[in-house]
PDB file of C-alpha atoms in Angstrom:
ATOM      1  CA  MET K   1      12.576 -16.002  -6.263  1.00 70.00           C
ATOM      2  CA  ARG K   2      11.999 -12.919  -8.394  1.00 76.00           C
ATOM      3  CA  TRP K   3       8.747 -10.973  -8.704  1.00 77.00           C
ATOM      4  CA  LYS K   4       7.788  -8.212 -11.137  1.00 82.00           C
ATOM      5  CA  ILE K   5       5.669  -5.325  -9.862  1.00 77.00           C
ATOM      6  CA  ILE K   6       3.426  -4.012 -12.626  1.00 80.00           C
ATOM      7  CA  ASN K   7       1.677  -0.653 -12.863  1.00 80.00           C
ATOM      8  CA  ILE K   8      -1.423  -0.174 -15.048  1.00 76.00           C
ATOM      9  CA  ARG K   9      -1.292   3.144 -16.868  1.00 73.00           C
ATOM     10  CA  ALA K  10      -4.685   3.944 -18.392  1.00 70.00           C
ATOM     11  CA  SER K  11      -5.321   6.284 -21.297  1.00 67.00           C
ATOM     12  CA  LEU K  12      -8.416   7.077 -23.322  1.00 64.00           C
ATOM     13  CA  LEU K  13      -7.709   4.354 -25.876  1.00 66.00           C
ATOM     14  CA  PHE K  14      -6.014   1.525 -23.990  1.00 67.00           C
ATOM     15  CA  GLU K  15      -4.305   0.373 -20.805  1.00 72.00           C
ATOM     16  CA  LEU K  16      -0.560  -0.174 -20.684  1.00 78.00           C
ATOM     17  CA  LEU K  17       1.068  -2.661 -18.310  1.00 83.00           C
ATOM     18  CA  GLN K  18       4.477  -1.398 -17.274  1.00 86.00           C
ATOM     19  CA  ILE K  19       7.058  -3.062 -15.016  1.00 89.00           C
ATOM     20  CA  VAL K  20       7.981  -0.500 -12.357  1.00 89.00           C
ATOM     21  CA  ALA K  21       9.959  -2.597  -9.851  1.00 89.00           C
ATOM     22  CA  ASN K  22      11.480  -6.022  -9.258  1.00 90.00           C
ATOM     23  CA  TYR K  23      11.465  -7.876  -5.945  1.00 89.00           C
ATOM     24  CA  ILE K  24      14.420 -10.195  -5.440  1.00 87.00           C
ATOM     25  CA  GLY K  25      13.410 -12.646  -2.721  1.00 85.00           C
ATOM     26  CA  VAL K  26      16.896 -14.027  -2.047  1.00 87.00           C
ATOM     27  CA  LYS K  27      18.126 -10.523  -1.130  1.00 87.00           C
ATOM     28  CA  HIS K  28      14.778  -9.335   0.319  1.00 85.00           C
ATOM     29  CA  ALA K  29      15.234  -6.269  -1.883  1.00 86.00           C
ATOM     30  CA  LEU K  30      12.938  -4.141  -4.005  1.00 85.00           C
ATOM     31  CA  GLU K  31      14.622  -2.583  -7.040  1.00 89.00           C
ATOM     32  CA  TYR K  32      12.726   0.187  -8.822  1.00 89.00           C
ATOM     33  CA  VAL K  33      12.963   0.466 -12.612  1.00 91.00           C
ATOM     34  CA  PRO K  34      14.502   3.839 -13.571  1.00 93.00           C
ATOM     35  CA  HIS K  35      12.250   6.496 -15.158  1.00 91.00           C
ATOM     36  CA  THR K  36       9.012   4.844 -14.007  1.00 87.00           C
ATOM     37  CA  SER K  37       6.519   5.710 -11.302  1.00 84.00           C
ATOM     38  CA  ILE K  38       3.922   3.792  -9.325  1.00 83.00           C
ATOM     39  CA  HIS K  39       0.349   5.066  -9.135  1.00 80.00           C
ATOM     40  CA  TRP K  40      -0.700   4.203  -5.577  1.00 82.00           C
ATOM     41  CA  ALA K  41      -4.365   3.696  -4.699  1.00 80.00           C
ATOM     42  CA  GLY K  42      -6.235   6.599  -3.141  1.00 83.00           C
ATOM     43  CA  GLY K  43      -3.949   9.216  -4.692  1.00 84.00           C
ATOM     44  CA  ARG K  44      -1.054   8.337  -2.390  1.00 85.00           C
ATOM     45  CA  LEU K  45       2.390   9.612  -3.314  1.00 85.00           C
ATOM     46  CA  GLU K  46       4.189   6.864  -1.410  1.00 84.00           C
ATOM     47  CA  PRO K  47       3.479   3.233  -0.552  1.00 80.00           C
ATOM     48  CA  PRO K  48       1.096   2.468   2.296  1.00 80.00           C
ATOM     49  CA  PRO K  49       2.613   1.398   5.619  1.00 80.00           C
ATOM     50  CA  ASP K  50       3.575  -2.266   5.836  1.00 79.00           C
ATOM     51  CA  THR K  51       1.817  -2.582   9.214  1.00 82.00           C
ATOM     52  CA  PRO K  52      -1.741  -1.366   9.898  1.00 82.00           C
ATOM     53  CA  HIS K  53      -2.014   1.510  12.408  1.00 81.00           C
ATOM     54  CA  CYS K  54      -3.874  -0.804  14.823  1.00 83.00           C
ATOM     55  CA  GLY K  55      -1.496  -3.738  14.248  1.00 81.00           C
ATOM     56  CA  PHE K  56      -2.465  -7.029  12.655  1.00 82.00           C
ATOM     57  CA  ASP K  57      -4.240  -8.293  15.770  1.00 83.00           C
ATOM     58  CA  GLY K  58      -5.440  -4.969  17.217  1.00 76.00           C
ATOM     59  CA  ALA K  59      -2.583  -4.840  19.728  1.00 78.00           C
ATOM     60  CA  LEU K  60      -1.631  -1.294  18.691  1.00 79.00           C
ATOM     61  CA  SER K  61      -5.168   0.128  18.771  1.00 77.00           C
ATOM     62  CA  ARG K  62      -6.299   2.622  21.376  1.00 75.00           C
ATOM     63  CA  GLN K  63      -8.164   0.980  24.218  1.00 72.00           C
ATOM     64  CA  MET K  64     -11.802   1.921  24.726  1.00 66.00           C
ATOM     65  CA  THR K  65     -12.811   3.143  28.150  1.00 65.00           C
ATOM     66  CA  GLY K  66     -15.192   1.047  30.229  1.00 68.00           C
ATOM     67  CA  TYR K  67     -18.112   3.469  29.969  1.00 69.00           C
ATOM     68  CA  ALA K  68     -20.270   5.132  27.325  1.00 70.00           C
ATOM     69  CA  ILE K  69     -22.022   8.482  27.114  1.00 75.00           C
ATOM     70  CA  LEU K  70     -25.595   8.701  25.850  1.00 74.00           C
ATOM     71  CA  ILE K  71     -26.976  12.021  24.652  1.00 79.00           C
ATOM     72  CA  LEU K  72     -30.735  12.316  24.071  1.00 80.00           C
ATOM     73  CA  PHE K  73     -32.481  15.217  22.365  1.00 74.00           C
TER      74      PHE K  73
END
């Protein structure tokens, strides 16, 4: 199975769809198209991590302590 990864490059007049990478499922490989770049969301310069910091089921999250602190003014 082969997938195309498309980047939307916006200008004042129009939006351009540009193929920036190909995913080849049989090889589990991502091949970037030369002389192109990907505009990641949030101004990132690299792809986001493939696993959330807390894990998919929260297993990697920091555990909360068994008490709370209340401050009243």
